[in-house]
Short mmCIF file of C-alpha atoms in Angstrom, two decimals:
data_model
loop_
_atom_site.label_atom_id
_atom_site.label_comp_id
_atom_site.label_asym_id
_atom_site.label_seq_id
_atom_site.Cartn_x
_atom_site.Cartn_y
_atom_site.Cartn_z
CA MET C 1 -0.01 -0.13 -0.07
CA ALA C 2 2.72 2.22 0.79
CA ALA C 3 4.42 1.82 -2.45
CA VAL C 4 1.29 2.62 -4.32
CA ASP C 5 0.76 5.63 -2.54
CA GLN C 6 4.25 6.75 -2.95
CA LYS C 7 3.71 6.03 -6.89
CA ALA C 8 0.47 8.10 -6.97
CA ALA C 9 2.11 10.94 -5.03
CA THR C 10 4.91 10.95 -7.75
CA PHE C 11 2.49 11.33 -10.51
CA THR C 12 0.55 13.89 -8.56
CA MET C 13 3.58 15.94 -8.01
CA ALA C 14 4.85 15.59 -11.65
CA ASN C 15 1.43 16.86 -12.91
CA LYS C 16 1.23 19.83 -10.67
CA ARG C 17 4.65 20.75 -12.09
CA LEU C 18 3.51 20.47 -15.38
CA HIS C 19 0.01 21.96 -15.26
CA GLY C 20 0.30 24.23 -11.98
CA ALA C 21 -0.71 27.81 -12.38
CA GLY C 22 -2.12 27.22 -15.78
CA ARG C 23 1.66 27.68 -17.48
CA THR C 24 2.55 26.63 -20.80
CA PRO C 25 6.11 24.64 -20.65
CA ARG C 26 8.72 26.73 -22.39
CA VAL C 27 10.68 25.37 -25.49
CA ASP C 28 13.65 23.45 -24.26
CA HIS C 29 16.30 25.21 -26.50
CA PRO C 30 19.22 22.79 -26.21
CA VAL C 31 17.06 19.72 -27.13
CA LEU C 32 15.39 21.69 -30.21
CA TRP C 33 18.82 22.54 -31.48
CA LEU C 34 20.40 19.29 -31.11
CA GLY C 35 17.35 17.58 -32.82
CA LEU C 36 17.62 20.10 -35.47
CA LEU C 37 21.26 19.93 -35.88
CA SER C 38 21.14 16.04 -36.21
CA VAL C 39 19.25 16.75 -39.55
CA LEU C 40 20.73 19.82 -40.87
CA TYR C 41 24.75 19.38 -39.95
CA ASN C 42 25.34 17.60 -43.29
CA GLY C 43 23.58 20.58 -45.27
CA ILE C 44 25.52 23.35 -43.28
CA LEU C 45 29.11 21.56 -43.69
CA ALA C 46 28.25 21.12 -47.48
CA PHE C 47 27.62 24.94 -47.52
CA ILE C 48 30.74 25.71 -45.64
CA ASN C 49 32.90 23.17 -47.94
CA HIS C 50 31.35 24.97 -51.09
CA ASN C 51 31.28 28.62 -50.11
CA ILE C 52 33.73 29.21 -47.56
CA THR C 53 36.66 26.53 -47.04
CA PRO C 54 37.20 22.85 -48.08
CA LEU C 55 36.53 20.45 -45.47
CA SER C 56 37.33 16.70 -44.91
CA MET C 57 35.83 13.68 -43.00
CA THR C 58 37.66 15.03 -39.68
CA HIS C 59 35.20 17.80 -39.69
CA VAL C 60 32.23 15.62 -40.46
CA ALA C 61 33.12 13.28 -37.69
CA ALA C 62 34.09 16.08 -35.21
CA SER C 63 30.67 17.75 -35.72
CA GLU C 64 28.85 14.52 -35.17
CA GLY C 65 30.82 13.86 -32.13
CA LEU C 66 30.10 17.30 -30.80
CA ILE C 67 26.27 16.71 -31.14
CA LEU C 68 26.51 13.47 -29.53
CA ALA C 69 28.64 15.04 -26.63
CA SER C 70 26.38 17.84 -26.03
CA ALA C 71 23.36 15.34 -25.75
CA ILE C 72 25.29 13.06 -23.28
CA ILE C 73 26.08 16.14 -21.29
CA TYR C 74 22.34 17.30 -21.30
CA ILE C 75 21.06 13.54 -20.28
CA LEU C 76 23.66 13.17 -17.36
CA HIS C 77 22.91 16.81 -16.08
CA LYS C 78 18.89 15.55 -15.96
CA GLY C 79 19.92 12.25 -14.29
CA ILE C 80 19.55 8.49 -15.35
CA TYR C 81 16.05 7.58 -14.01
CA GLU C 82 14.79 3.96 -13.37
CA THR C 83 12.79 4.28 -16.84
CA ASP C 84 15.94 5.14 -18.65
CA LEU C 85 17.69 1.94 -17.42
CA PRO C 86 16.66 -0.21 -21.00
CA ALA C 87 18.39 2.40 -22.99
CA PHE C 88 21.47 2.76 -20.87
CA LEU C 89 22.00 -1.03 -20.38
CA PHE C 90 21.82 -1.53 -24.15
CA LEU C 91 24.47 1.21 -24.49
CA LEU C 92 26.63 -0.36 -22.02
CA PHE C 93 25.87 -4.19 -23.39
CA THR C 94 27.04 -2.61 -26.75
CA LEU C 95 30.27 -1.05 -25.50
CA VAL C 96 30.99 -4.56 -24.13
CA VAL C 97 30.65 -6.05 -27.58
CA THR C 98 32.65 -3.20 -29.24
CA ILE C 99 35.60 -4.14 -26.76
CA TYR C 100 35.39 -7.77 -27.66
CA VAL C 101 34.99 -7.21 -31.39
CA SER C 102 38.18 -4.67 -31.45
CA VAL C 103 40.13 -7.02 -29.26
CA LEU C 104 39.66 -9.96 -31.28
CA ASN C 105 40.31 -8.28 -34.61
CA ARG C 106 43.15 -6.14 -33.35
CA VAL C 107 41.56 -3.23 -34.75
CA PRO C 108 39.37 -0.54 -33.25
CA PHE C 109 35.90 -0.93 -34.47
CA VAL C 110 33.20 1.42 -33.09
CA ASP C 111 30.74 1.81 -35.84
CA ASN C 112 27.90 -0.40 -33.99
CA PHE C 113 28.68 1.50 -30.89
CA ARG C 114 28.13 5.05 -32.57
CA ASN C 115 24.89 3.65 -34.06
CA VAL C 116 23.61 2.63 -30.55
CA LEU C 117 25.10 5.79 -29.11
CA ILE C 118 22.98 7.95 -31.49
CA MET C 119 19.70 5.88 -30.57
CA PHE C 120 20.48 6.40 -26.91
CA CYS C 121 21.21 10.09 -27.13
CA PHE C 122 18.14 11.11 -29.21
CA SER C 123 15.75 8.79 -27.47
CA GLY C 124 17.15 10.37 -24.28
CA LEU C 125 16.47 13.76 -25.55
CA GLY C 126 12.95 12.72 -26.69
CA GLY C 127 12.27 11.54 -23.33
CA TRP C 128 13.18 14.81 -21.66
CA SER C 129 11.44 16.89 -24.48
CA ASN C 130 8.00 18.60 -23.79
CA GLU C 131 5.24 18.71 -26.54
CA LYS C 132 5.83 22.46 -27.52
CA THR C 133 9.50 21.42 -28.27
CA ILE C 134 9.02 18.47 -30.14
CA LYS C 135 6.40 20.11 -32.50
CA LEU C 136 8.73 22.88 -32.91
CA THR C 137 11.64 20.44 -33.63
CA PHE C 138 9.68 18.47 -36.50
CA ARG C 139 8.06 21.62 -38.04
CA TRP C 140 11.44 23.53 -38.59
CA ALA C 141 13.22 20.42 -39.62
CA SER C 142 10.43 19.58 -42.23
CA LEU C 143 10.38 23.23 -43.47
CA ALA C 144 14.20 23.18 -44.08
CA VAL C 145 13.92 20.07 -45.91
CA LEU C 146 10.93 21.31 -47.86
CA ILE C 147 12.46 24.56 -48.83
CA PHE C 148 15.68 22.92 -50.18
CA LEU C 149 13.52 20.22 -51.87
CA ILE C 150 11.98 23.12 -53.75
CA PHE C 151 15.09 24.65 -54.64
CA GLU C 152 16.21 21.64 -55.98
CA ILE C 153 13.07 21.02 -58.20
CA VAL C 154 12.86 24.39 -59.55
CA SER C 155 16.62 25.00 -60.14
CA VAL C 156 19.29 22.45 -59.89
CA PRO C 157 22.13 25.06 -60.76
CA PHE C 158 20.95 27.11 -57.91
CA TYR C 159 20.55 24.44 -55.36
CA VAL C 160 24.24 22.99 -56.27
CA SER C 161 25.54 26.75 -55.91
CA ILE C 162 24.38 26.45 -52.35
CA VAL C 163 25.56 22.98 -51.06
CA HIS C 164 27.10 21.23 -54.08
CA PRO C 165 26.68 17.66 -52.73
CA SER C 166 29.42 16.33 -55.51
CA ASP C 167 32.31 18.19 -54.06
CA TYR C 168 31.24 17.87 -50.38
CA PHE C 169 31.11 14.08 -51.05
CA ALA C 170 34.67 14.02 -52.67
CA ASN C 171 36.01 16.10 -50.14
CA THR C 172 34.51 14.43 -47.12
CA ARG C 173 34.06 10.64 -48.25
CA GLY C 174 36.63 10.45 -51.05
CA LEU C 175 33.65 9.79 -53.56
CA LEU C 176 34.93 11.27 -56.53
CA PRO C 177 32.28 12.30 -59.13
CA LEU C 178 32.02 10.02 -62.30
CA SER C 179 32.98 11.28 -65.79
CA TYR C 180 29.41 11.76 -66.85
CA ASN C 181 28.23 13.42 -63.81
CA LYS C 182 28.39 17.25 -64.58
CA THR C 183 25.61 18.04 -62.44
CA GLY C 184 27.14 18.84 -59.27
CA LEU C 185 24.72 16.48 -57.54
CA PHE C 186 25.77 13.37 -55.61
CA GLN C 187 26.09 10.72 -58.35
CA ASN C 188 23.96 7.92 -56.99
CA ALA C 189 21.14 10.53 -57.18
CA LEU C 190 20.95 10.53 -60.94
CA GLY C 191 19.53 7.30 -61.01
CA PHE C 192 19.01 5.30 -64.32
CA PRO C 193 16.03 4.60 -67.04
CA GLU C 194 14.57 1.54 -65.81
CA ARG C 195 14.41 2.98 -62.21
CA PHE C 196 10.89 3.53 -60.85
CA SER C 197 9.86 7.22 -61.17
CA PHE C 198 6.96 9.49 -61.26
CA GLY C 199 9.03 11.65 -63.80
CA ILE C 200 8.57 14.97 -62.19
CA ILE C 201 12.35 15.46 -62.15
CA ASP C 202 15.27 13.94 -64.09
CA HIS C 203 16.95 12.62 -60.75
CA ARG C 204 16.26 11.35 -57.50
CA SER C 205 15.66 14.30 -55.35
CA SER C 206 18.09 14.78 -51.96
CA SER C 207 17.19 18.30 -50.41
CA ILE C 208 19.09 19.24 -47.43
CA PHE C 209 20.45 15.61 -46.90
CA LEU C 210 22.39 15.76 -50.08
CA GLU C 211 21.91 12.25 -51.11
CA GLN C 212 18.50 10.75 -51.91
CA VAL C 213 18.55 7.85 -49.53
CA SER C 214 18.23 9.81 -46.27
CA LEU C 215 15.50 11.97 -47.88
CA ALA C 216 13.45 8.73 -48.75
CA ASN C 217 13.92 7.79 -45.15
CA PHE C 218 13.14 11.10 -43.69
CA CYS C 219 9.76 10.61 -45.36
CA GLY C 220 9.27 7.59 -43.21
CA VAL C 221 10.35 9.53 -40.16
CA ILE C 222 7.54 11.95 -41.10
CA ALA C 223 4.90 9.24 -41.23
CA ILE C 224 6.11 7.78 -37.88
CA TYR C 225 5.70 11.19 -36.34
CA LEU C 226 2.29 11.69 -38.01
CA VAL C 227 0.71 8.31 -37.01
CA SER C 228 2.07 8.82 -33.57
CA MET C 229 0.93 12.70 -32.96
CA TRP C 230 -1.83 12.93 -35.37
CA GLU C 231 -4.58 13.80 -32.85
CA ARG C 232 -2.04 16.63 -31.01
CA THR C 233 -1.11 18.14 -34.37
CA GLY C 234 -2.44 21.23 -35.72
CA ARG C 235 -4.07 21.64 -39.15
CA TRP C 236 -0.94 23.83 -40.41
CA ASP C 237 1.45 21.44 -39.23
CA ARG C 238 -0.36 18.43 -40.70
CA LEU C 239 -0.33 20.46 -44.11
CA LEU C 240 3.23 21.01 -43.78
CA PHE C 241 4.02 17.38 -42.82
CA ILE C 242 1.86 15.66 -45.53
CA GLY C 243 2.93 18.18 -48.26
CA THR C 244 6.56 17.44 -47.38
CA ALA C 245 6.24 13.69 -47.33
CA VAL C 246 4.31 13.82 -50.56
CA LEU C 247 6.75 15.93 -52.48
CA ILE C 248 9.42 13.70 -51.47
CA LEU C 249 7.40 10.64 -52.55
CA VAL C 250 6.67 11.94 -56.07
CA THR C 251 10.43 13.45 -56.56
CA ASN C 252 12.50 10.77 -54.72
CA ASP C 253 11.33 7.51 -56.59
CA THR C 254 11.26 5.53 -53.36
CA ARG C 255 9.09 2.46 -53.59
CA THR C 256 9.82 1.28 -50.14
CA MET C 257 8.59 4.41 -48.48
CA LEU C 258 5.62 4.73 -50.68
CA ILE C 259 4.39 1.36 -49.49
CA PHE C 260 5.44 2.24 -45.85
CA CYS C 261 3.57 5.45 -45.94
CA PHE C 262 0.36 3.54 -47.15
CA ALA C 263 1.07 1.08 -44.24
CA CYS C 264 1.06 3.73 -41.85
CA ILE C 265 -2.35 5.26 -43.32
CA VAL C 266 -3.91 1.94 -42.63
CA GLY C 267 -1.68 1.20 -39.41
CA TYR C 268 -3.21 4.34 -37.88
CA PHE C 269 -6.63 2.31 -37.33
CA VAL C 270 -5.16 -1.20 -36.92
CA PHE C 271 -1.91 -0.60 -34.89
CA PRO C 272 -4.00 0.29 -31.75
CA LYS C 273 -5.46 -3.17 -31.70
CA ILE C 274 -2.09 -4.94 -31.95
CA PRO C 275 -0.38 -5.72 -28.85
CA ARG C 276 3.32 -4.08 -28.79
CA ASN C 277 5.14 -7.57 -28.14
CA PHE C 278 3.84 -8.86 -31.58
CA ASN C 279 6.83 -6.58 -33.01
CA LEU C 280 9.29 -9.54 -31.61
CA ALA C 281 7.66 -11.50 -34.55
CA LEU C 282 7.84 -8.88 -37.17
CA MET C 283 11.30 -9.19 -37.97
CA PRO C 284 11.58 -13.15 -38.12
CA LEU C 285 8.40 -12.71 -40.39
CA ILE C 286 10.11 -10.14 -42.63
CA ILE C 287 13.06 -12.38 -43.25
CA ALA C 288 11.01 -15.59 -43.52
CA ALA C 289 9.05 -13.39 -46.35
CA GLY C 290 12.57 -12.52 -47.81
CA PHE C 291 13.46 -16.29 -48.09
CA LEU C 292 10.03 -17.31 -49.48
CA VAL C 293 10.71 -14.63 -52.35
CA TYR C 294 14.27 -16.08 -52.95
CA THR C 295 13.03 -19.41 -53.37
CA MET C 296 10.42 -18.53 -55.57
CA LYS C 297 12.73 -16.20 -57.77
CA PRO C 298 16.33 -17.45 -56.91
CA ASN C 299 17.73 -15.68 -59.95
CA ALA C 300 16.19 -12.11 -59.56
CA THR C 301 18.43 -9.30 -59.68
CA GLY C 302 18.34 -5.64 -60.29
CA ASP C 303 17.41 -2.48 -58.53
CA ASN C 304 13.63 -3.50 -57.42
CA PHE C 305 12.11 -5.18 -54.69
CA THR C 306 12.68 -9.17 -55.71
CA GLY C 307 16.54 -8.09 -56.60
CA ARG C 308 17.36 -6.17 -53.34
CA ILE C 309 15.35 -8.83 -51.02
CA ASN C 310 17.48 -11.69 -53.07
CA LEU C 311 20.75 -9.76 -52.62
CA THR C 312 20.25 -9.70 -48.68
CA MET C 313 18.82 -13.42 -48.42
CA LYS C 314 22.07 -14.50 -50.78
CA LYS C 315 24.41 -12.60 -48.23
CA ILE C 316 22.64 -14.25 -45.30
CA MET C 317 23.02 -17.49 -46.73
CA GLU C 318 26.76 -16.85 -47.52
CA LEU C 319 27.33 -15.51 -43.95
CA ASP C 320 30.91 -16.54 -42.82
CA PRO C 321 30.47 -18.34 -39.67
CA LEU C 322 33.57 -16.57 -38.06
CA ALA C 323 31.24 -13.37 -38.60
CA VAL C 324 28.56 -14.64 -36.38
CA LEU C 325 31.11 -14.34 -33.45
CA GLY C 326 32.33 -11.11 -34.57
CA LEU C 327 35.67 -12.28 -36.02
CA SER C 328 35.31 -10.97 -39.74
CA VAL C 329 34.87 -7.23 -38.97
CA ASP C 330 37.31 -6.15 -41.96
CA ARG C 331 34.49 -7.27 -44.31
CA VAL C 332 31.55 -5.15 -42.81
CA ALA C 333 31.97 -2.68 -45.54
CA GLU C 334 30.91 -5.04 -47.88
CA PHE C 335 27.53 -5.21 -46.77
CA ALA C 336 26.57 -1.51 -46.62
CA ASP C 337 23.33 -2.35 -48.73
CA SER C 338 22.23 -5.31 -46.88
CA GLY C 339 21.06 -4.07 -42.98
CA TYR C 340 20.94 -7.59 -41.39
CA VAL C 341 24.12 -8.84 -42.76
CA TYR C 342 25.97 -5.55 -41.76
CA LEU C 343 24.45 -5.72 -38.31
CA ILE C 344 25.73 -9.32 -37.81
CA TYR C 345 29.13 -8.56 -39.22
CA ALA C 346 29.24 -5.25 -36.96
CA ALA C 347 27.62 -6.48 -33.95
CA THR C 348 27.86 -10.21 -33.83
CA ILE C 349 24.94 -12.21 -33.56
CA PHE C 350 24.29 -11.32 -29.81
CA GLY C 351 24.33 -7.71 -30.64
CA VAL C 352 21.49 -8.28 -33.55
CA ILE C 353 19.57 -10.03 -30.72
CA ALA C 354 19.75 -7.12 -28.50
CA PHE C 355 19.11 -4.68 -31.20
CA TRP C 356 16.12 -6.72 -32.15
CA MET C 357 14.77 -6.57 -28.39
CA PHE C 358 15.52 -2.98 -27.91
CA VAL C 359 13.68 -1.74 -31.20
CA CYS C 360 10.64 -4.17 -30.18
CA LEU C 361 10.61 -3.54 -26.39
CA PHE C 362 11.60 0.01 -25.72
CA PRO C 363 8.66 1.79 -27.10
CA ALA C 364 6.07 2.17 -24.47
CA GLY C 365 2.54 0.36 -25.65
CA ARG C 366 0.12 1.54 -23.03
CA THR C 367 -2.06 4.19 -25.12
CA ALA C 368 -3.27 3.73 -28.68
CA ALA C 369 -0.53 6.58 -29.92
CA GLN C 370 2.25 4.68 -28.22
CA ARG C 371 1.12 1.37 -30.10
CA ARG C 372 1.03 3.37 -33.39
CA CYS C 373 4.74 4.65 -32.75
CA ALA C 374 5.82 1.30 -31.64
CA HIS C 375 4.46 -0.70 -34.59
CA SER C 376 5.34 1.99 -37.26
CA LEU C 377 8.97 1.92 -35.82
CA SER C 378 9.68 -1.91 -35.80
CA LEU C 379 8.07 -1.92 -39.73
CA PHE C 380 10.05 0.90 -40.73
CA ILE C 381 13.49 -0.65 -39.40
CA PHE C 382 12.90 -4.11 -39.98
CA LEU C 383 11.72 -3.77 -43.75
CA ASN C 384 14.47 -1.23 -44.39
CA MET C 385 17.08 -3.49 -43.38
CA MET C 386 15.68 -6.01 -45.96
CA ILE C 387 15.92 -4.08 -48.81
CA GLY C 388 18.37 -1.31 -47.85
CA GLY C 389 21.50 -1.01 -45.98
CA THR C 390 23.10 1.29 -43.15
CA ALA C 391 20.74 4.60 -43.81
CA VAL C 392 18.27 3.76 -40.65
CA PHE C 393 21.62 4.09 -38.45
CA SER C 394 22.92 7.37 -39.79
CA MET C 395 22.45 10.59 -37.48
CA LYS C 396 20.46 12.22 -40.12
CA ILE C 397 17.55 9.79 -39.96
CA ALA C 398 18.03 8.00 -36.55
CA GLY C 399 18.21 11.25 -34.60
CA LEU C 400 14.53 12.30 -35.36
CA LEU C 401 13.47 8.86 -35.40
CA TRP C 402 14.61 8.05 -31.96
CA PHE C 403 13.60 11.43 -30.60
CA VAL C 404 10.02 10.95 -31.29
CA VAL C 405 10.41 7.31 -29.92
CA GLY C 406 11.70 8.53 -26.89
CA TYR C 407 8.79 11.44 -26.49
CA MET C 408 6.23 8.91 -26.93
CA ARG C 409 7.89 6.67 -24.14
CA PHE C 410 7.64 9.26 -21.64
CA HIS C 411 5.20 11.90 -22.45
CA ASP C 412 2.46 10.57 -20.28
CA SER C 413 4.50 9.13 -17.64
CA PRO C 414 6.95 10.92 -15.45
CA ARG C 415 10.37 9.31 -14.62
CA ILE C 416 10.87 8.01 -10.97
CA LEU C 417 13.95 8.10 -9.15
CA GLN C 418 14.28 7.28 -5.25
CA GLY C 419 10.89 7.91 -4.74
CA ARG C 420 11.11 11.61 -6.12
CA ALA C 421 9.22 12.80 -9.27
CA ALA C 422 11.41 13.71 -12.40
CA ASP C 423 12.00 17.29 -12.93
CA VAL C 424 9.66 18.50 -15.66
CA PRO C 425 11.46 20.01 -18.65
CA SER C 426 11.15 23.76 -18.73
#
């Protein structure tokens, strides 16, 4: 009885802090700017690279490190609460696996730790965000993406004069433009005649992300945000997000996100009826479906669903047995287009299991909105890993993705630490 009373008192105190005196929570500016920078930092660096001074990969890594360090400082300042432990323990487990893999391969390998650190930092920032802050973050991020997307559609030369993706990737990634690429765009955005397309523009759009895959996946992040926050999103924000998503879909030529967005529309009504723990079956079901496709069309190749699925399934079946235990990390770069295989090589089979459980069990499932968030997250990640590679782990996408997941986990439940109510974000 005492424990129940203490918990009730905790919730009451938190509610009084949040709603007391009719005050509206202020924007939490550190959270706002870190959320925005996760989306915009590559575009900012590209502008500097083209218009001020050439940059290198060191500048990109330093920028990303500064964002993550700032997020860690913010989270530690707030404190680690009981409800934060799943994310903290996942990060700690990943650190142990990282040390294990680095020692066995006699080379420092931190890719997987960096991926999980992004998940930890931005789910933590989302957990401390109030509603006003998360709405403003997504509004400004979407507006920036929309503005640069319109620039790119209306005039490629003008768009290139601002960020020049080709030069940026040449200087910071060593990806020199091919001889036929005179546009200034990232060469992979040029596409090819057989590629699925709505024919709106003559290439795959990239916007502020500079390359086409991240822009496509940002459309998926918008869909997850909308399906989770629809009831609390105003009319003008709905128009902004839907307009941005539609413009991405018709110019980016992304089949996967087109299907995912339709799934989210149906899922808005269906997801609340599905228990959150069903997500644990989703990854095995997607892999089984991939195996079925491979069995039916084993010779399918090319840049289409069957071809991409077959590529992933072939690489799964050709797995180096030592890779399962983390002994072939030197080959990880070969699997940038096959998410499941990349994760096995980078994190060992134990890291894959931990990642699977975290994605499925970390999101809350108490309310209809939380279940919509949980199911759309799992579908987005596990489907992406079957037909794509490492894009869902990049900060450009994972930042705001885990930001909304963290917010949805905590937005209706205060943290509890040593019998005290958590501080409510100002």
